[in-house]
Amino acid sequence: MYRLIVHAYDVQDYNEDLYIAAKQVSQYTMGTYCISIDDSYTYLDYDEQENIFILDDNRLVKKPGFEILVSNIDDVSFSINDNMIYMTLERDEKDYTFMIGYYREKNEEEEIDEEITEESSE
């Protein structure tokens, strides 16, 4: 019995909340259009609404609204490499980088195609 109790208190912190936040960001941005990427990530969702992920008081936050995806982080940054979007979270002087999606930028051709599709469905 003693060994079970000791083992239960000897569990290491694997920063699981960072992995969960990365998955949430990936799910929010799947199939969306990128507007800008740097220390924040701005994108257009399916309803053509602009959303942003930012660092706010050591938390990764999704706006509009104020949905907190992860707390107790020191920094966040987003980058593009080979048409893939990456998110890097810093906690306790360690960087954790996650691939969160495919980079897609909305162009004029896609806007015209969407307008034609909307007109034909009416």
mmCIF file of the C-alpha atoms, coordinates in Angstrom:
data_MODEL
# 
_entry.id   MODEL 
# 
loop_
_atom_site.group_PDB 
_atom_site.id 
_atom_site.type_symbol 
_atom_site.label_atom_id 
_atom_site.label_alt_id 
_atom_site.label_comp_id 
_atom_site.label_asym_id 
_atom_site.label_entity_id 
_atom_site.label_seq_id 
_atom_site.pdbx_PDB_ins_code 
_atom_site.Cartn_x 
_atom_site.Cartn_y 
_atom_site.Cartn_z 
_atom_site.occupancy 
_atom_site.B_iso_or_equiv 
_atom_site.pdbx_formal_charge 
_atom_site.auth_seq_id 
_atom_site.auth_comp_id 
_atom_site.auth_asym_id 
_atom_site.auth_atom_id 
_atom_site.pdbx_PDB_model_num 
ATOM 1   C CA . MET A 1 1   ? 0.000   0.000  0.000   1.00 0.00 ? 1   MET A CA 1 
ATOM 2   C CA . TYR A 1 2   ? 2.813   2.397  0.857   1.00 0.00 ? 2   TYR A CA 1 
ATOM 3   C CA . ARG A 1 3   ? 4.379   1.949  -2.609  1.00 0.00 ? 3   ARG A CA 1 
ATOM 4   C CA . LEU A 1 4   ? 1.104   2.881  -4.327  1.00 0.00 ? 4   LEU A CA 1 
ATOM 5   C CA . ILE A 1 5   ? 0.785   6.082  -2.331  1.00 0.00 ? 5   ILE A CA 1 
ATOM 6   C CA . VAL A 1 6   ? 4.411   7.064  -2.914  1.00 0.00 ? 6   VAL A CA 1 
ATOM 7   C CA . HIS A 1 7   ? 4.053   6.415  -6.649  1.00 0.00 ? 7   HIS A CA 1 
ATOM 8   C CA . ALA A 1 8   ? 0.864   8.495  -6.803  1.00 0.00 ? 8   ALA A CA 1 
ATOM 9   C CA . TYR A 1 9   ? 2.706   11.534 -5.464  1.00 0.00 ? 9   TYR A CA 1 
ATOM 10  C CA . ASP A 1 10  ? 5.709   10.956 -7.729  1.00 0.00 ? 10  ASP A CA 1 
ATOM 11  C CA . VAL A 1 11  ? 3.869   11.766 -10.967 1.00 0.00 ? 11  VAL A CA 1 
ATOM 12  C CA . GLN A 1 12  ? 5.746   14.252 -13.125 1.00 0.00 ? 12  GLN A CA 1 
ATOM 13  C CA . ASP A 1 13  ? 4.222   17.309 -14.719 1.00 0.00 ? 13  ASP A CA 1 
ATOM 14  C CA . TYR A 1 14  ? 4.128   16.792 -18.482 1.00 0.00 ? 14  TYR A CA 1 
ATOM 15  C CA . ASN A 1 15  ? 2.550   20.146 -19.329 1.00 0.00 ? 15  ASN A CA 1 
ATOM 16  C CA . GLU A 1 16  ? -0.483  18.341 -20.682 1.00 0.00 ? 16  GLU A CA 1 
ATOM 17  C CA . ASP A 1 17  ? -2.443  21.601 -20.754 1.00 0.00 ? 17  ASP A CA 1 
ATOM 18  C CA . LEU A 1 18  ? -0.119  22.904 -23.488 1.00 0.00 ? 18  LEU A CA 1 
ATOM 19  C CA . TYR A 1 19  ? -0.929  19.931 -25.706 1.00 0.00 ? 19  TYR A CA 1 
ATOM 20  C CA . ILE A 1 20  ? -4.643  20.374 -25.081 1.00 0.00 ? 20  ILE A CA 1 
ATOM 21  C CA . ALA A 1 21  ? -4.412  24.092 -25.969 1.00 0.00 ? 21  ALA A CA 1 
ATOM 22  C CA . ALA A 1 22  ? -2.548  23.263 -29.190 1.00 0.00 ? 22  ALA A CA 1 
ATOM 23  C CA . LYS A 1 23  ? -5.259  20.817 -30.169 1.00 0.00 ? 23  LYS A CA 1 
ATOM 24  C CA . GLN A 1 24  ? -7.962  23.415 -29.449 1.00 0.00 ? 24  GLN A CA 1 
ATOM 25  C CA . VAL A 1 25  ? -6.171  26.043 -31.550 1.00 0.00 ? 25  VAL A CA 1 
ATOM 26  C CA . SER A 1 26  ? -5.812  23.504 -34.350 1.00 0.00 ? 26  SER A CA 1 
ATOM 27  C CA . GLN A 1 27  ? -9.512  22.658 -34.223 1.00 0.00 ? 27  GLN A CA 1 
ATOM 28  C CA . TYR A 1 28  ? -10.540 26.327 -34.251 1.00 0.00 ? 28  TYR A CA 1 
ATOM 29  C CA . THR A 1 29  ? -8.363  27.117 -37.260 1.00 0.00 ? 29  THR A CA 1 
ATOM 30  C CA . MET A 1 30  ? -8.938  24.023 -39.388 1.00 0.00 ? 30  MET A CA 1 
ATOM 31  C CA . GLY A 1 31  ? -9.919  25.116 -42.900 1.00 0.00 ? 31  GLY A CA 1 
ATOM 32  C CA . THR A 1 32  ? -9.881  28.831 -42.065 1.00 0.00 ? 32  THR A CA 1 
ATOM 33  C CA . TYR A 1 33  ? -8.042  31.680 -43.786 1.00 0.00 ? 33  TYR A CA 1 
ATOM 34  C CA . CYS A 1 34  ? -4.973  33.316 -42.280 1.00 0.00 ? 34  CYS A CA 1 
ATOM 35  C CA . ILE A 1 35  ? -4.919  37.105 -42.053 1.00 0.00 ? 35  ILE A CA 1 
ATOM 36  C CA . SER A 1 36  ? -1.710  37.682 -40.078 1.00 0.00 ? 36  SER A CA 1 
ATOM 37  C CA . ILE A 1 37  ? 0.838   35.748 -38.056 1.00 0.00 ? 37  ILE A CA 1 
ATOM 38  C CA . ASP A 1 38  ? 3.470   36.985 -35.612 1.00 0.00 ? 38  ASP A CA 1 
ATOM 39  C CA . ASP A 1 39  ? 3.144   37.189 -31.815 1.00 0.00 ? 39  ASP A CA 1 
ATOM 40  C CA . SER A 1 40  ? -0.569  36.723 -32.431 1.00 0.00 ? 40  SER A CA 1 
ATOM 41  C CA . TYR A 1 41  ? -2.557  34.767 -34.997 1.00 0.00 ? 41  TYR A CA 1 
ATOM 42  C CA . THR A 1 42  ? -5.484  36.411 -36.784 1.00 0.00 ? 42  THR A CA 1 
ATOM 43  C CA . TYR A 1 43  ? -7.772  34.375 -39.026 1.00 0.00 ? 43  TYR A CA 1 
ATOM 44  C CA . LEU A 1 44  ? -11.187 34.394 -40.723 1.00 0.00 ? 44  LEU A CA 1 
ATOM 45  C CA . ASP A 1 45  ? -13.568 31.662 -39.633 1.00 0.00 ? 45  ASP A CA 1 
ATOM 46  C CA . TYR A 1 46  ? -16.335 30.043 -41.691 1.00 0.00 ? 46  TYR A CA 1 
ATOM 47  C CA . ASP A 1 47  ? -18.735 32.902 -40.889 1.00 0.00 ? 47  ASP A CA 1 
ATOM 48  C CA . GLU A 1 48  ? -16.211 35.441 -42.226 1.00 0.00 ? 48  GLU A CA 1 
ATOM 49  C CA . GLN A 1 49  ? -15.613 36.721 -38.688 1.00 0.00 ? 49  GLN A CA 1 
ATOM 50  C CA . GLU A 1 50  ? -12.146 37.796 -37.677 1.00 0.00 ? 50  GLU A CA 1 
ATOM 51  C CA . ASN A 1 51  ? -10.687 35.921 -34.677 1.00 0.00 ? 51  ASN A CA 1 
ATOM 52  C CA . ILE A 1 52  ? -7.368  36.301 -32.917 1.00 0.00 ? 52  ILE A CA 1 
ATOM 53  C CA . PHE A 1 53  ? -5.192  34.286 -30.548 1.00 0.00 ? 53  PHE A CA 1 
ATOM 54  C CA . ILE A 1 54  ? -3.069  36.526 -28.318 1.00 0.00 ? 54  ILE A CA 1 
ATOM 55  C CA . LEU A 1 55  ? -1.015  36.472 -25.143 1.00 0.00 ? 55  LEU A CA 1 
ATOM 56  C CA . ASP A 1 56  ? -2.894  38.305 -22.399 1.00 0.00 ? 56  ASP A CA 1 
ATOM 57  C CA . ASP A 1 57  ? -1.509  38.377 -18.845 1.00 0.00 ? 57  ASP A CA 1 
ATOM 58  C CA . ASN A 1 58  ? 0.383   35.061 -19.268 1.00 0.00 ? 58  ASN A CA 1 
ATOM 59  C CA . ARG A 1 59  ? -2.602  33.355 -20.887 1.00 0.00 ? 59  ARG A CA 1 
ATOM 60  C CA . LEU A 1 60  ? -3.340  32.302 -24.460 1.00 0.00 ? 60  LEU A CA 1 
ATOM 61  C CA . VAL A 1 61  ? -6.671  33.923 -25.245 1.00 0.00 ? 61  VAL A CA 1 
ATOM 62  C CA . LYS A 1 62  ? -9.080  33.677 -28.189 1.00 0.00 ? 62  LYS A CA 1 
ATOM 63  C CA . LYS A 1 63  ? -10.980 36.829 -29.079 1.00 0.00 ? 63  LYS A CA 1 
ATOM 64  C CA . PRO A 1 64  ? -13.665 38.056 -29.754 1.00 0.00 ? 64  PRO A CA 1 
ATOM 65  C CA . GLY A 1 65  ? -14.908 37.171 -26.359 1.00 0.00 ? 65  GLY A CA 1 
ATOM 66  C CA . PHE A 1 66  ? -12.260 36.088 -23.906 1.00 0.00 ? 66  PHE A CA 1 
ATOM 67  C CA . GLU A 1 67  ? -11.774 32.325 -24.068 1.00 0.00 ? 67  GLU A CA 1 
ATOM 68  C CA . ILE A 1 68  ? -8.688  31.285 -22.107 1.00 0.00 ? 68  ILE A CA 1 
ATOM 69  C CA . LEU A 1 69  ? -7.034  28.263 -23.744 1.00 0.00 ? 69  LEU A CA 1 
ATOM 70  C CA . VAL A 1 70  ? -4.017  27.914 -21.448 1.00 0.00 ? 70  VAL A CA 1 
ATOM 71  C CA . SER A 1 71  ? -2.610  29.778 -18.440 1.00 0.00 ? 71  SER A CA 1 
ATOM 72  C CA . ASN A 1 72  ? 0.818   30.206 -16.874 1.00 0.00 ? 72  ASN A CA 1 
ATOM 73  C CA . ILE A 1 73  ? 2.777   30.688 -20.088 1.00 0.00 ? 73  ILE A CA 1 
ATOM 74  C CA . ASP A 1 74  ? 5.572   33.189 -20.554 1.00 0.00 ? 74  ASP A CA 1 
ATOM 75  C CA . ASP A 1 75  ? 5.275   33.808 -24.279 1.00 0.00 ? 75  ASP A CA 1 
ATOM 76  C CA . VAL A 1 76  ? 3.518   32.685 -27.445 1.00 0.00 ? 76  VAL A CA 1 
ATOM 77  C CA . SER A 1 77  ? 4.476   33.086 -31.085 1.00 0.00 ? 77  SER A CA 1 
ATOM 78  C CA . PHE A 1 78  ? 3.192   31.793 -34.396 1.00 0.00 ? 78  PHE A CA 1 
ATOM 79  C CA . SER A 1 79  ? 5.168   31.091 -37.550 1.00 0.00 ? 79  SER A CA 1 
ATOM 80  C CA . ILE A 1 80  ? 4.856   29.606 -41.032 1.00 0.00 ? 80  ILE A CA 1 
ATOM 81  C CA . ASN A 1 81  ? 7.236   26.966 -42.334 1.00 0.00 ? 81  ASN A CA 1 
ATOM 82  C CA . ASP A 1 82  ? 6.609   25.035 -45.589 1.00 0.00 ? 82  ASP A CA 1 
ATOM 83  C CA . ASN A 1 83  ? 2.969   26.244 -45.685 1.00 0.00 ? 83  ASN A CA 1 
ATOM 84  C CA . MET A 1 84  ? 2.323   24.878 -42.198 1.00 0.00 ? 84  MET A CA 1 
ATOM 85  C CA . ILE A 1 85  ? 1.446   27.059 -39.216 1.00 0.00 ? 85  ILE A CA 1 
ATOM 86  C CA . TYR A 1 86  ? 3.316   26.470 -35.973 1.00 0.00 ? 86  TYR A CA 1 
ATOM 87  C CA . MET A 1 87  ? 2.595   27.746 -32.477 1.00 0.00 ? 87  MET A CA 1 
ATOM 88  C CA . THR A 1 88  ? 5.398   28.030 -29.925 1.00 0.00 ? 88  THR A CA 1 
ATOM 89  C CA . LEU A 1 89  ? 4.521   28.335 -26.257 1.00 0.00 ? 89  LEU A CA 1 
ATOM 90  C CA . GLU A 1 90  ? 7.172   29.212 -23.690 1.00 0.00 ? 90  GLU A CA 1 
ATOM 91  C CA . ARG A 1 91  ? 6.853   28.061 -20.097 1.00 0.00 ? 91  ARG A CA 1 
ATOM 92  C CA . ASP A 1 92  ? 9.597   28.035 -17.470 1.00 0.00 ? 92  ASP A CA 1 
ATOM 93  C CA . GLU A 1 93  ? 12.256  28.924 -20.057 1.00 0.00 ? 93  GLU A CA 1 
ATOM 94  C CA . LYS A 1 94  ? 11.333  25.923 -22.263 1.00 0.00 ? 94  LYS A CA 1 
ATOM 95  C CA . ASP A 1 95  ? 9.787   26.189 -25.723 1.00 0.00 ? 95  ASP A CA 1 
ATOM 96  C CA . TYR A 1 96  ? 7.042   23.840 -26.883 1.00 0.00 ? 96  TYR A CA 1 
ATOM 97  C CA . THR A 1 97  ? 6.296   23.974 -30.613 1.00 0.00 ? 97  THR A CA 1 
ATOM 98  C CA . PHE A 1 98  ? 3.161   22.518 -32.161 1.00 0.00 ? 98  PHE A CA 1 
ATOM 99  C CA . MET A 1 99  ? 2.027   22.278 -35.773 1.00 0.00 ? 99  MET A CA 1 
ATOM 100 C CA . ILE A 1 100 ? -1.518  23.642 -35.712 1.00 0.00 ? 100 ILE A CA 1 
ATOM 101 C CA . GLY A 1 101 ? -2.577  23.717 -39.341 1.00 0.00 ? 101 GLY A CA 1 
ATOM 102 C CA . TYR A 1 102 ? -2.129  24.471 -43.001 1.00 0.00 ? 102 TYR A CA 1 
ATOM 103 C CA . TYR A 1 103 ? -1.488  28.044 -44.138 1.00 0.00 ? 103 TYR A CA 1 
ATOM 104 C CA . ARG A 1 104 ? -4.291  29.360 -46.355 1.00 0.00 ? 104 ARG A CA 1 
ATOM 105 C CA . GLU A 1 105 ? -4.655  32.926 -47.438 1.00 0.00 ? 105 GLU A CA 1 
ATOM 106 C CA . LYS A 1 106 ? -7.943  34.109 -48.919 1.00 0.00 ? 106 LYS A CA 1 
ATOM 107 C CA . ASN A 1 107 ? -7.495  35.496 -52.402 1.00 0.00 ? 107 ASN A CA 1 
ATOM 108 C CA . GLU A 1 108 ? -9.832  37.359 -54.738 1.00 0.00 ? 108 GLU A CA 1 
ATOM 109 C CA . GLU A 1 109 ? -10.596 34.269 -56.862 1.00 0.00 ? 109 GLU A CA 1 
ATOM 110 C CA . GLU A 1 110 ? -11.961 32.425 -53.843 1.00 0.00 ? 110 GLU A CA 1 
ATOM 111 C CA . GLU A 1 111 ? -14.122 35.425 -52.903 1.00 0.00 ? 111 GLU A CA 1 
ATOM 112 C CA . ILE A 1 112 ? -15.596 35.528 -56.421 1.00 0.00 ? 112 ILE A CA 1 
ATOM 113 C CA . ASP A 1 113 ? -16.243 31.750 -56.373 1.00 0.00 ? 113 ASP A CA 1 
ATOM 114 C CA . GLU A 1 114 ? -18.034 32.085 -53.014 1.00 0.00 ? 114 GLU A CA 1 
ATOM 115 C CA . GLU A 1 115 ? -20.239 34.916 -54.327 1.00 0.00 ? 115 GLU A CA 1 
ATOM 116 C CA . ILE A 1 116 ? -21.212 32.852 -57.397 1.00 0.00 ? 116 ILE A CA 1 
ATOM 117 C CA . THR A 1 117 ? -22.031 29.861 -55.190 1.00 0.00 ? 117 THR A CA 1 
ATOM 118 C CA . GLU A 1 118 ? -24.172 32.028 -52.895 1.00 0.00 ? 118 GLU A CA 1 
ATOM 119 C CA . GLU A 1 119 ? -26.042 33.583 -55.840 1.00 0.00 ? 119 GLU A CA 1 
ATOM 120 C CA . SER A 1 120 ? -26.754 30.200 -57.439 1.00 0.00 ? 120 SER A CA 1 
ATOM 121 C CA . SER A 1 121 ? -28.076 28.747 -54.171 1.00 0.00 ? 121 SER A CA 1 
ATOM 122 C CA . GLU A 1 122 ? -30.615 31.575 -53.793 1.00 0.00 ? 122 GLU A CA 1 
# 
